[in-house]
Coordinates of C-alpha atoms in Angstrom, one line a residue:
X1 CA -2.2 12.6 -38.0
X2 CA 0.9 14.7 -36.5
X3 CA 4.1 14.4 -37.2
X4 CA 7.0 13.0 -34.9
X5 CA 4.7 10.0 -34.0
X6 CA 2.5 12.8 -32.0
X7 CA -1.4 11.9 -31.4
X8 CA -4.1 14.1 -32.1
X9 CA -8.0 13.0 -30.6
X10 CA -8.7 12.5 -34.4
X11 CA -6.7 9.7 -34.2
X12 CA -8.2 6.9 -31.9
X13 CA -11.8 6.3 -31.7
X14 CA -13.9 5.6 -28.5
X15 CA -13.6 2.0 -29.3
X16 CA -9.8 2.2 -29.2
X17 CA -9.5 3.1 -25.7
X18 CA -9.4 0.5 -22.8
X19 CA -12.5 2.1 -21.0
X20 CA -15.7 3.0 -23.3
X21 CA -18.1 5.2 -21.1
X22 CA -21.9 3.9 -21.9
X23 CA -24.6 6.3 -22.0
X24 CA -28.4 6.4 -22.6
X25 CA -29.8 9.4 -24.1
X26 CA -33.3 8.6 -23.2
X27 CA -32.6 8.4 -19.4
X28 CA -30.4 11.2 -19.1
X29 CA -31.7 14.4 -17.5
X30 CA -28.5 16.7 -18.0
X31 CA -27.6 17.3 -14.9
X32 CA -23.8 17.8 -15.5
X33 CA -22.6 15.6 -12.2
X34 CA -20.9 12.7 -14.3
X35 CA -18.7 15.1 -15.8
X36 CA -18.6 17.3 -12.4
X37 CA -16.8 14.1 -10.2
X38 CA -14.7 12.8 -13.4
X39 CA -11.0 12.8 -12.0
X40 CA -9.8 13.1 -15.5
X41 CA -12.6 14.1 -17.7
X42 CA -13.2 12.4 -20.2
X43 CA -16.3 12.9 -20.5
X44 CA -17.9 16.6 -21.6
X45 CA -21.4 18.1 -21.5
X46 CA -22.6 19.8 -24.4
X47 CA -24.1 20.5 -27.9
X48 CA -22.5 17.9 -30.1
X49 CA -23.3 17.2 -33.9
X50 CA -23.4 13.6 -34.2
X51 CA -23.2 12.1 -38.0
X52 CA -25.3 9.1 -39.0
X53 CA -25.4 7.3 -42.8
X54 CA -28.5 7.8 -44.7
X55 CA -29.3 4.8 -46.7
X56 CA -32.4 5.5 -49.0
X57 CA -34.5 2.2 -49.9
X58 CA -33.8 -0.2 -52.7
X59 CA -36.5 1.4 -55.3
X60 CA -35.4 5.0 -54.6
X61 CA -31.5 4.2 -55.9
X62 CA -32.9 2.8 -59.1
X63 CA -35.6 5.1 -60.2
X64 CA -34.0 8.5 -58.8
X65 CA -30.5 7.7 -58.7
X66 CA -30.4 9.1 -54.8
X67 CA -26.7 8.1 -53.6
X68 CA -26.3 7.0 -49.4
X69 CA -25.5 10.6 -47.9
X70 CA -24.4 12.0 -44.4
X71 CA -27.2 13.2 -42.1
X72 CA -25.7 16.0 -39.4
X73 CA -28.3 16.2 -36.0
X74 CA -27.6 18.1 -33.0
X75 CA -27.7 16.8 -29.5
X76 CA -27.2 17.9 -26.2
X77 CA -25.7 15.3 -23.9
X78 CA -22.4 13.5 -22.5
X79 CA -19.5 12.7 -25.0
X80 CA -16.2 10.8 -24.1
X81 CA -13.3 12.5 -24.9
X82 CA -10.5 10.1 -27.6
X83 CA -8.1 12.2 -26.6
X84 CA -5.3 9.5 -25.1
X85 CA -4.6 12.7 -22.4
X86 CA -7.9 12.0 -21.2
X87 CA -8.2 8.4 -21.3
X88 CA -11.2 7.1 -19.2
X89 CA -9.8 5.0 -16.2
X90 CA -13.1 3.2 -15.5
X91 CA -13.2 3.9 -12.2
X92 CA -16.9 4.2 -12.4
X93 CA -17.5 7.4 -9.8
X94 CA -19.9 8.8 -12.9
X95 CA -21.9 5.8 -12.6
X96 CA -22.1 6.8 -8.1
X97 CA -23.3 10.4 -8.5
X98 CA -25.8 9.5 -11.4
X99 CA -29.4 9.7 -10.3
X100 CA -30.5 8.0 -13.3
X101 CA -28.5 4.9 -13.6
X102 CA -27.8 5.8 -17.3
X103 CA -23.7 6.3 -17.7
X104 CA -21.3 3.7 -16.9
X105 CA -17.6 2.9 -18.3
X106 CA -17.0 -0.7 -19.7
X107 CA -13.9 -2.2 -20.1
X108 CA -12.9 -2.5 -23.8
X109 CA -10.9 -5.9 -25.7
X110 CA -9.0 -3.6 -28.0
X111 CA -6.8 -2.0 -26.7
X112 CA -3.2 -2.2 -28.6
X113 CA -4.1 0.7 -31.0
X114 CA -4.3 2.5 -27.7
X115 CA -0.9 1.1 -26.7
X116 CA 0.9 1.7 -29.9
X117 CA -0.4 5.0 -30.3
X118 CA 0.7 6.1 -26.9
X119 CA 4.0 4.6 -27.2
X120 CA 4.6 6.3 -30.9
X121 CA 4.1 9.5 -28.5
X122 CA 6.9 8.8 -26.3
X123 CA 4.1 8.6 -23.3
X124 CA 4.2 5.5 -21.0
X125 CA 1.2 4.3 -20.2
X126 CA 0.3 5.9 -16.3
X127 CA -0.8 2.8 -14.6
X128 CA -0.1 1.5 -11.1
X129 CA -0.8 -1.2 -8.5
X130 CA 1.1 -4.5 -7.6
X131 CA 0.6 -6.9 -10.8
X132 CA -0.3 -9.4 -8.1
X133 CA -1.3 -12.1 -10.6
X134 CA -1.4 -15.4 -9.1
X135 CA 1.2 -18.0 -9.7
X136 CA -1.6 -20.3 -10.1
X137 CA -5.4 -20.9 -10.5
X138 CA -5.3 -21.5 -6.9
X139 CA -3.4 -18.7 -5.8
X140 CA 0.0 -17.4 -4.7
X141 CA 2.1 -19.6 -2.1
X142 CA 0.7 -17.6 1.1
X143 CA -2.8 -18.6 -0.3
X144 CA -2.1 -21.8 -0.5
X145 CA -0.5 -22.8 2.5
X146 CA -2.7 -24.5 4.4
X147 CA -3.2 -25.2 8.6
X148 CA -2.7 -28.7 9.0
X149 CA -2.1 -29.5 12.7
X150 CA -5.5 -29.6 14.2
X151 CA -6.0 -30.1 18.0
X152 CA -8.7 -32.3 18.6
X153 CA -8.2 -35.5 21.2
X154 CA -4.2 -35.3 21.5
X155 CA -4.5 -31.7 22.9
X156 CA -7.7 -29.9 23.0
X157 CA -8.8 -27.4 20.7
X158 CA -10.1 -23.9 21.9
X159 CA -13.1 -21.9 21.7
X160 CA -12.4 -18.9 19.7
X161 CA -15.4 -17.4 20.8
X162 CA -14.9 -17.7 24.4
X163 CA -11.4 -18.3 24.8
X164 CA -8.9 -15.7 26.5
X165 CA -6.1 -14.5 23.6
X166 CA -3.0 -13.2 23.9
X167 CA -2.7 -11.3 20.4
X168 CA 0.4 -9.3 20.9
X169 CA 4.0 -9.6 19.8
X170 CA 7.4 -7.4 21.0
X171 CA 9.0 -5.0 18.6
X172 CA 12.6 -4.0 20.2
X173 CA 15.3 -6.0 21.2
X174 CA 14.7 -8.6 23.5
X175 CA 18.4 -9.6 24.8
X176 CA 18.4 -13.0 27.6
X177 CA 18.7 -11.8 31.1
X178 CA 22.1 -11.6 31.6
X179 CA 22.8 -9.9 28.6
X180 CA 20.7 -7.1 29.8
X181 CA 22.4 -7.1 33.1
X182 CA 25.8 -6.8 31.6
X183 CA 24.8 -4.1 29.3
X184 CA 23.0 -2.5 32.3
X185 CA 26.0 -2.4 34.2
X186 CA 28.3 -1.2 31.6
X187 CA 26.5 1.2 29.9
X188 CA 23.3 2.2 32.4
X189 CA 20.9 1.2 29.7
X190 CA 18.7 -2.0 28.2
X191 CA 17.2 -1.9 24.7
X192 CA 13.9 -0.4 25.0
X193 CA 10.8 -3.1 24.1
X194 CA 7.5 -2.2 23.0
X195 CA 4.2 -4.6 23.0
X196 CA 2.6 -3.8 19.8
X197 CA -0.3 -5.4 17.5
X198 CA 1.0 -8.2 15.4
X199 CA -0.7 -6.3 12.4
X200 CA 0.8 -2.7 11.7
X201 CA -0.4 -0.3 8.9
X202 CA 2.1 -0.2 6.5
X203 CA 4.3 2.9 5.3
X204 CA 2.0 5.1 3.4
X205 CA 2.9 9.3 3.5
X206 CA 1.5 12.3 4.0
X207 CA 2.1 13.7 0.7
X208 CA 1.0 10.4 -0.7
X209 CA -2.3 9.9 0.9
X210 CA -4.4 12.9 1.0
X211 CA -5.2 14.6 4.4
X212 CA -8.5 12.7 4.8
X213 CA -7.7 9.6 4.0
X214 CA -4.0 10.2 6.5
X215 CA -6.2 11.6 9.4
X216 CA -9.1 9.0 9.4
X217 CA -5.9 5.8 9.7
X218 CA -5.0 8.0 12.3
X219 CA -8.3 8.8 14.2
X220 CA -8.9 4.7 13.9
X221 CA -5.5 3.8 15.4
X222 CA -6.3 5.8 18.4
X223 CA -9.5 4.7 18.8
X224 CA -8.3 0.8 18.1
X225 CA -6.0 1.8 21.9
X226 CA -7.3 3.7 23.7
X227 CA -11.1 2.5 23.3
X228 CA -10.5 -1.0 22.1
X229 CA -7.3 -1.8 24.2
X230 CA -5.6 -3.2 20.6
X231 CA -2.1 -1.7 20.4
X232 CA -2.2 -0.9 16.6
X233 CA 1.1 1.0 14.8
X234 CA 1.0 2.7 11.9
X235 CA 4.3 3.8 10.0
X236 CA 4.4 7.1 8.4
X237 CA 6.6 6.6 5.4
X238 CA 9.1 9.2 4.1
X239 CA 7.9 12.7 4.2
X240 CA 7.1 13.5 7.8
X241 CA 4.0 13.7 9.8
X242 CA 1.6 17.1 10.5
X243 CA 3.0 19.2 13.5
X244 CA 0.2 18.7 15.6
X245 CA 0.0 15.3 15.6
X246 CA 4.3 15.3 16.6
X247 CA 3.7 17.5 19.7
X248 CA 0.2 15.5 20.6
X249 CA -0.6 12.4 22.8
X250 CA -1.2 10.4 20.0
X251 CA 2.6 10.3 18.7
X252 CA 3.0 7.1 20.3
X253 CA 0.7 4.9 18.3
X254 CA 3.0 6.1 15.6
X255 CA 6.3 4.1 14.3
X256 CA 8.3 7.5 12.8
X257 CA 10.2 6.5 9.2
X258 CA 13.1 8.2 7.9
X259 CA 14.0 7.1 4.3
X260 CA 16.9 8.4 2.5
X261 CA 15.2 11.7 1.0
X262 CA 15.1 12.9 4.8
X263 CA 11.8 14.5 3.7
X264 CA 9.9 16.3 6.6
X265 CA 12.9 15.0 9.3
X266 CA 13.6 18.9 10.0
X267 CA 10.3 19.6 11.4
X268 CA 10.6 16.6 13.2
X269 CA 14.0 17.0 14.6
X270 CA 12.2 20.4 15.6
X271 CA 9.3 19.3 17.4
X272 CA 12.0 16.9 19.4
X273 CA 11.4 19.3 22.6
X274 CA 7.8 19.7 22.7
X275 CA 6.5 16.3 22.7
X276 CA 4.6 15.2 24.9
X277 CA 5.1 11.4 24.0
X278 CA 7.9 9.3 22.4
X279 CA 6.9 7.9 19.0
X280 CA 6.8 3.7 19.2
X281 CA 9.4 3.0 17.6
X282 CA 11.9 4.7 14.4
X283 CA 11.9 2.7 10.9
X284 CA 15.1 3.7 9.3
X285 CA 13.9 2.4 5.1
X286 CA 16.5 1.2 3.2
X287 CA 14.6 -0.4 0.3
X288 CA 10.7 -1.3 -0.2
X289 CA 9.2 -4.3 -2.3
X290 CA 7.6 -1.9 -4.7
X291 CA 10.4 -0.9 -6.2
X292 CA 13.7 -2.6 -4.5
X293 CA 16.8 -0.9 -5.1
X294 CA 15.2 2.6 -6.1
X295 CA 14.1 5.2 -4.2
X296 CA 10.4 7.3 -3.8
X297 CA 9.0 9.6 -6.0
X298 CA 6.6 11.9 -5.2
X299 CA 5.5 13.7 -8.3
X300 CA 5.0 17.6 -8.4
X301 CA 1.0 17.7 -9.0
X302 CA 0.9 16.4 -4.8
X303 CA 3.4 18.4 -3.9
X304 CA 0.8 21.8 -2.7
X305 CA 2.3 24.1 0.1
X306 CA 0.6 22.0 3.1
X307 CA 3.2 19.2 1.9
X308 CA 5.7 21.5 0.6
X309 CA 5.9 23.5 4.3
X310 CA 6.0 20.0 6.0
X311 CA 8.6 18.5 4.0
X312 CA 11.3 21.5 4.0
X313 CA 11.0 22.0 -0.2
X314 CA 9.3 24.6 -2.8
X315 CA 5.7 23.7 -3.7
X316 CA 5.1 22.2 -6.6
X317 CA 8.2 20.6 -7.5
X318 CA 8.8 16.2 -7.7
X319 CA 10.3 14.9 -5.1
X320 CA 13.0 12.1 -5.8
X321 CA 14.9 9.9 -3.3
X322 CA 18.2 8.5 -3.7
X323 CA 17.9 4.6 -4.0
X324 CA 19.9 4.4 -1.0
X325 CA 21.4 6.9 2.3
X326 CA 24.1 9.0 1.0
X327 CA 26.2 9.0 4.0
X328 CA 26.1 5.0 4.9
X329 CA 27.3 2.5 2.1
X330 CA 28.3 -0.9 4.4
X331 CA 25.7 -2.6 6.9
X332 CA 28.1 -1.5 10.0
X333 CA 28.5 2.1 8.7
X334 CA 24.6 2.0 8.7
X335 CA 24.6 1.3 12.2
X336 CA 27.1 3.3 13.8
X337 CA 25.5 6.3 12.3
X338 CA 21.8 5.9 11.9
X339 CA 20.5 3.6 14.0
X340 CA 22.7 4.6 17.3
X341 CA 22.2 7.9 16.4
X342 CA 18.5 7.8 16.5
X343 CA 18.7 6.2 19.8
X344 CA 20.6 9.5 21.1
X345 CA 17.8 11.6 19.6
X346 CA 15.6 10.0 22.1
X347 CA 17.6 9.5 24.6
X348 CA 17.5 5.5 23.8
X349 CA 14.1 5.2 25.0
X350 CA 12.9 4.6 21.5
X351 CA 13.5 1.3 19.3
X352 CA 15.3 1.6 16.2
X353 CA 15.2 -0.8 13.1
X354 CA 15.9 -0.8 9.2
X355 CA 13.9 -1.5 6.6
X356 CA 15.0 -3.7 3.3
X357 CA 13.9 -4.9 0.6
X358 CA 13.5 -8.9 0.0
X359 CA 16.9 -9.7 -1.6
X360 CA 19.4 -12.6 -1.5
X361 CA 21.1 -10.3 0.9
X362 CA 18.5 -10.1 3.1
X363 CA 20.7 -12.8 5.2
X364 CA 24.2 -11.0 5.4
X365 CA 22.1 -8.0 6.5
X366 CA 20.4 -10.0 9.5
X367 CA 23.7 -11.4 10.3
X368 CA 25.0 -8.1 10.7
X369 CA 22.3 -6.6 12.8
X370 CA 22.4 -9.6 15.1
X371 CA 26.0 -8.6 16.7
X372 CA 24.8 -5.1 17.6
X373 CA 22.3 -4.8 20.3
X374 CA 20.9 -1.1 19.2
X375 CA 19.3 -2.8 16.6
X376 CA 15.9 -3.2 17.6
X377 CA 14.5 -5.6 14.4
X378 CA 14.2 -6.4 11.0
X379 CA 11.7 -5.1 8.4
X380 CA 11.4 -7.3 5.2
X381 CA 9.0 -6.1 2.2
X382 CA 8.1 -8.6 -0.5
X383 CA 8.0 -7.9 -4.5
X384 CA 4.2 -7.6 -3.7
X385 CA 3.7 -4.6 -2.3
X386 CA 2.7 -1.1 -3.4
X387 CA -0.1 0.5 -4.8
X388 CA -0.3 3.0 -7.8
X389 CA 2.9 4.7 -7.6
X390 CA 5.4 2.6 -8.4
X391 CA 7.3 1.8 -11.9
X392 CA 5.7 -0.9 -13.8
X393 CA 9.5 -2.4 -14.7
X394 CA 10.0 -2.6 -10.9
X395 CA 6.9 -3.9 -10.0
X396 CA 6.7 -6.5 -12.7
X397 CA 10.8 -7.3 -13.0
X398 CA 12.5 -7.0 -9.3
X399 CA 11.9 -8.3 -5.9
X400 CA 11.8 -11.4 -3.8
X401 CA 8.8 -13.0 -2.3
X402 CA 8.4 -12.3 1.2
X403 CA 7.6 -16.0 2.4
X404 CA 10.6 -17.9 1.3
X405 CA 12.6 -14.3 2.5
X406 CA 11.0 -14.3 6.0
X407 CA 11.6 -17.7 6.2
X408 CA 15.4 -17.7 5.3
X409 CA 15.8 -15.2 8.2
X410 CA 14.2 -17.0 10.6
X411 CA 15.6 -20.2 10.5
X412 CA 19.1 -18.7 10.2
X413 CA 18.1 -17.0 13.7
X414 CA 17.6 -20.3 14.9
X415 CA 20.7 -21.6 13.8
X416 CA 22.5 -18.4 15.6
X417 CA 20.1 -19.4 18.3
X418 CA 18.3 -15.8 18.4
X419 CA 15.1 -16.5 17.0
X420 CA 13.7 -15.1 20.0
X421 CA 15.9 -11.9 19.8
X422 CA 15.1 -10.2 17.1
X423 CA 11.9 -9.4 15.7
X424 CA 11.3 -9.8 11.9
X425 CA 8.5 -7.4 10.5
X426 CA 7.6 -9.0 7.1
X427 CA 5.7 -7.2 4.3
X428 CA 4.6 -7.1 0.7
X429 CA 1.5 -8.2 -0.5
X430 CA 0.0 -9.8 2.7
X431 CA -3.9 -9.6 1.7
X432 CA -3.6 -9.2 -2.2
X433 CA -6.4 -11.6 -2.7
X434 CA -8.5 -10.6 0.8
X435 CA -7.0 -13.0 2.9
X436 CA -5.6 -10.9 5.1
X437 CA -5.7 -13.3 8.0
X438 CA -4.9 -16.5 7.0
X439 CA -1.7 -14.3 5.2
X440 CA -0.8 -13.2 8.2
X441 CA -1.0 -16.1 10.2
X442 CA 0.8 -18.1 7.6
X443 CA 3.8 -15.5 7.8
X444 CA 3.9 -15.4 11.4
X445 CA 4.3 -19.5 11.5
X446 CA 6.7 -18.9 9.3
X447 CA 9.2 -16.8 11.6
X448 CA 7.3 -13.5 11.5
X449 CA 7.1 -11.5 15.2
X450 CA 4.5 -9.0 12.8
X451 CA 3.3 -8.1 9.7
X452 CA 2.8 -4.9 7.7
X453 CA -0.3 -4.3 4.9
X454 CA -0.6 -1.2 3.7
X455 CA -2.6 -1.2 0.2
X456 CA -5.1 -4.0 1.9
X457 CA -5.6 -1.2 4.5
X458 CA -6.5 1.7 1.9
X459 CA -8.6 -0.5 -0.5
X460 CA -10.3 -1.9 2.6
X461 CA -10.7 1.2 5.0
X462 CA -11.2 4.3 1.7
X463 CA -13.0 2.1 -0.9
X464 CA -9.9 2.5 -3.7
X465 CA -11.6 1.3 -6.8
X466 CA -8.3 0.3 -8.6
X467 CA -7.5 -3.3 -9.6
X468 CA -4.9 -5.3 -11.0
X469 CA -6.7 -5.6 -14.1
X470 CA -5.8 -1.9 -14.5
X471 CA -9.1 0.0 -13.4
X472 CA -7.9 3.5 -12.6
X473 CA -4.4 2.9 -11.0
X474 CA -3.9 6.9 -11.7
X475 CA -2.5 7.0 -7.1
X476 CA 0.9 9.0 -8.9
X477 CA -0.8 11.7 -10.4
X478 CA -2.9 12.9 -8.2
X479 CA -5.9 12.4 -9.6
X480 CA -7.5 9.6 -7.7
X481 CA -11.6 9.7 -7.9
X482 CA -12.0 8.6 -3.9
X483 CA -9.7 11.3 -3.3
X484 CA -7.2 9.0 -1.4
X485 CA -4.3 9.7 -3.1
X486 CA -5.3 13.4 -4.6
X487 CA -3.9 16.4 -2.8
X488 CA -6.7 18.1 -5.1
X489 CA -9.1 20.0 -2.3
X490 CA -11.9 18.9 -4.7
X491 CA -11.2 15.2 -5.0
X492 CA -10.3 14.8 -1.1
X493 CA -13.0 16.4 0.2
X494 CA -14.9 13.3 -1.1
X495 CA -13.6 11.4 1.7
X496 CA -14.8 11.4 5.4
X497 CA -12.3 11.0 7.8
X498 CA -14.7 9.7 10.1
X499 CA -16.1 6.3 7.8
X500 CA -12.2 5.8 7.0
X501 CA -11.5 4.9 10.8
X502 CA -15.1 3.2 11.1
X503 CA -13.4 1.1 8.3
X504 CA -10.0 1.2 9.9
X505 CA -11.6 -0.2 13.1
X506 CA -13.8 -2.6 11.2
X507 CA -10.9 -4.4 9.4
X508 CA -8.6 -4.8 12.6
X509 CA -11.8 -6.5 14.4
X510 CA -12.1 -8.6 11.7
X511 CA -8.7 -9.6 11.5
X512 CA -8.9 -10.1 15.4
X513 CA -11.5 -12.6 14.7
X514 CA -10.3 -14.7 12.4
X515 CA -6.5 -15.4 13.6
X516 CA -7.7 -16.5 16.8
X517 CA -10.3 -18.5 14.5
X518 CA -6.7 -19.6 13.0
X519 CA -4.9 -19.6 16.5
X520 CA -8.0 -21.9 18.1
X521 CA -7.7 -25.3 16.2
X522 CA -3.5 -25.0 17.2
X523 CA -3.8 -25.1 20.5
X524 CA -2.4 -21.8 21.2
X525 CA -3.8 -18.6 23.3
X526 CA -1.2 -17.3 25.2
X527 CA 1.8 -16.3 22.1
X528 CA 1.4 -15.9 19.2
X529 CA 2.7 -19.2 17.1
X530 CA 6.2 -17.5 15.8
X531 CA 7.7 -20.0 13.9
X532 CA 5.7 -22.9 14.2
X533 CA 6.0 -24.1 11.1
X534 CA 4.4 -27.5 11.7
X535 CA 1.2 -26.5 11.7
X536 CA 1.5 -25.6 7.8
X537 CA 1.2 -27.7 4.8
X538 CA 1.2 -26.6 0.9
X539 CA -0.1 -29.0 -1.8
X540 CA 3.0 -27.5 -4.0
X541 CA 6.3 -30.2 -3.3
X542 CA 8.9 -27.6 -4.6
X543 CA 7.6 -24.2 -2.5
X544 CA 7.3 -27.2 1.0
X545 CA 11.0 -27.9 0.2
X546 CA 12.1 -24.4 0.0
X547 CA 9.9 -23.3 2.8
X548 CA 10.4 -26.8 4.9
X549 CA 7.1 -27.2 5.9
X550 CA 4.9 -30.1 4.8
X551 CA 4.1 -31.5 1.7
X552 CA 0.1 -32.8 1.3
X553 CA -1.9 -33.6 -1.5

């Protein structure tokens, strides 16, 4: 033992750490790739001495006297590392590359030796990824909100198969006819409208996400256009986007974000005269359900000079955002300066909205927004969102669910009698349990014009192998075995850009599928069921009370 409450490997055993790696000598063939693809390697190859007890029989203690005694052997093989620095993550890529089937990590049940020791250190204990545990055995509210109203005989049901959908929604500011022409008249401009996908890719950076894993969302988008007629958005998040891809055709599948670092905004601002194409729309983030009221932090280890160069800092340096715009600090402030602003960058041709967090003042910032026409929408994230970056106190302690939130919003529109005005984009853990359509669906009936996933995205479309049960969760440190989250050359490399946008593609088809398997049963084709609440039903009396919908058992 050190002193200071330090740790030493000598300390904790194998058995104390959460993830024991399991391997058969007999099987093994040394061929060194386990500990090759380990993201934090905890696992060596080499000549070890290995110490077993010697126990001689009953008759040769009594007659010679012989004592139990230590026998020393050396072996070549694979050792995990006790070191808490190297802590196994269980993220099982070992067990991928192995030819021989013979290594594997295993969750252990003791684990608050582990803990205590790491906290005696000072060290908090790296771990990421919404908590997302269930509210009950059956699920959280959005899974268990049910579709009740069923066309049958009183109005006929569709064929999903056959039928002719209309999956799209607006994103922009859709004023009544007059309202336009008087604004026409006075000022020689209407707010601009785009027809978008009802399902966006959620804000996830370059800088975050590795340049594999951001160019294969990006190759898939395009291809979900221009070859599948779908008109998919994905956001960028704070930090920017690569130059090429501002002064390319493709720019317009994109929704541009500019959070309150204003990380990467100079090479945009830049790259204002040479594009080609306007982005869809700009996403001005004032808060995210991750960690509401706190801004991003993009630790040094991603930050290499591609990121550095794109972002306007030195390499390797962290990257912290103010929790909120240093230039704005009232609702109307906000939109005088930013959002009008942005609308003069592109010559108003280009929708403008903020981005909060789920908050019991989620409503006085709707209200506000409603009595300016520039702004263009609302974007809501849930306490459910994020993925292995944010602060376990955040994640665990702060936030509002998006459902009762969205829901709130929406029905105040109604009472202001502009539900049909402006768009709410809701958020946050839509998909946590792989229902990523019925989610959505159930959001959208609840006053929702779209919805944003990100982390269902990148499990789904990269095959991330964290959990909520705490299975690697390392996305802040750049270390992530898939090479997702890694701005390591060596762990990105891993992952094809192509088979991300197969995926990409594959999940939006999916999700095509089954809301119009959702859509069918209502009745509906031609719109997408905004608000019709209805149709929905939870078995839980105090969540259909809060939400107004119906109460079944």
């Amino acid at each position: 033992m050190q002193s200071n409450g330090a740790i030493t490997p000598s300390t904790l055993s194998v058995k104390d750490l959460p993830w024991q790696i399991h391997w058969q000598k007999d099987k093994c063939t040394l061929c060194g790739r386990c500990t090759a693809v380990c993201p934090v390697h905890a696992i060596e190859l080499g000549v070890h001495r290995k110490r077993s007890l010697q126990i001689p029989a009953l008759g040769e203690i009594g007659l010679n006297k012989t004592a139990p005694s230590n026998v020393y052997e050396v072996y070549h093989g694979v050792r995990q590392r006790t070191d808490p620095a190297y802590a196994c993550v269980g993220c099982a890529t070992c067990s991928l590359v192995c030819p021989n089937d013979c290594i594997m990590p295993v969750r252990s049940d003791e684990m608050d030796k582990f803990r205590f020791h790491l906290n005696r250190g000072g060290q908090p204990r790296n771990r990421g990824g919404r908590r997302n545990v269930p509210d009950t055995a059956q699920g959280g509210v959005l899974d268990r909100i049910k579709f009740t109203r069923i066309s049958m005989l009183t109005d006929p049901a569709l064929d999903a198969g056959r039928h002719e959908f209309e999956l799209r929604t607006l994103l922009g500011r859709i004023l009544p006819p007059e309202e336009n022409l008087k604004l026409y008249q006075q000022q020689g401009w209407i707010p601009p409208v785009r027809e978008v996908y009802p399902l966006m890719i959620g804000s996830m950076s370059f800088g975050a996400l590795s340049p594999n894993m951001w160019e294969g969302l990006q190759m898939g988008v395009a291809y979900l256009n221009e070859e599948m007629g779908m008109p998919v958005r994905m956001a960028t998040g704070e930090g920017g986007c690569p130059p090429r891809l501002l002064r390319s055709r493709f720019l317009k599948y994109v929704i541009l974000q500019i959070a309150s670092g204003y990380f990467g905004w100079d090479e945009i601002i830049h790259a204002l005269p040479e594009m080609k194409e306007d982005p869809c729309a700009i996403e001005i983030k004032y808060g995210q359900g991750a960690k509401p009221g706190d801004g991003g932090l993009l630790m040094w280890y991603k930050v290499n000079k591609l990121i550095a160069a794109i972002r306007g800092v030195p390499p390797r340096v962290s990257l912290p955002s103010p929790p909120t715009h240093q230039t704005q600090y009232s609702i109307e402030e906000s939109v005088a300066k930013m959002i009008q602003s942005m609308y003069m960058a592109w010559g108003f041709r280009v929708p403008v909205y903020p981005k909060i967090s789920a908050s019991s003042t989620s409503l006085a910032v709707l209200n506000n927004l409603t009595r300016n026409p520039y702004a263009a929408g609302l974007g809501i994230d849930g306490e459910d969102g994020g993925t292995g970056a944010a602060y376990t106190v955040s994640m665990d302690h702060m936030g509002h669910p998006i459902a009762s939130s969205i829901r709130d919003c929406y029905l105040n529109l109604v009472k202001l009698g502009k539900q049909n005005e402006i768009p709410l984009i809701a958020g946050g853990g839509i998909g946590k349990n792989g229902k990523l359509a019925a989610n959505a669906a159930a959001l959208i009936m609840l006053g929702a014009s779209a919805v944003q996933s990100g982390k269902y995205i990148m499990q789904a479309a990269a095959g991330c192998v964290g959990s909520e049960a705490d299975r690697c969760n390392i996305c802040n440190i750049g270390l992530c075995p898939k090479g997702i989250t890694s701005q390591d050359p060596r762990l990105y490399r891993r992952l094809d850009p192509e088979k991300v946008a197969e995926r990409v593609v594959d999940v939006f088809v999916s999700f095509d599928v089954e809301l119009k398997k959702i859509m069918a049963p209502l009745g509906r084709s031609t719109s997408l069921p905004i608000g019709m609440s209805d149709a929905l039903a939870i078995s839980d009396k105090a969540a259909a009370d809060r939400l107004q919908i119906s109460y079944v058992v």
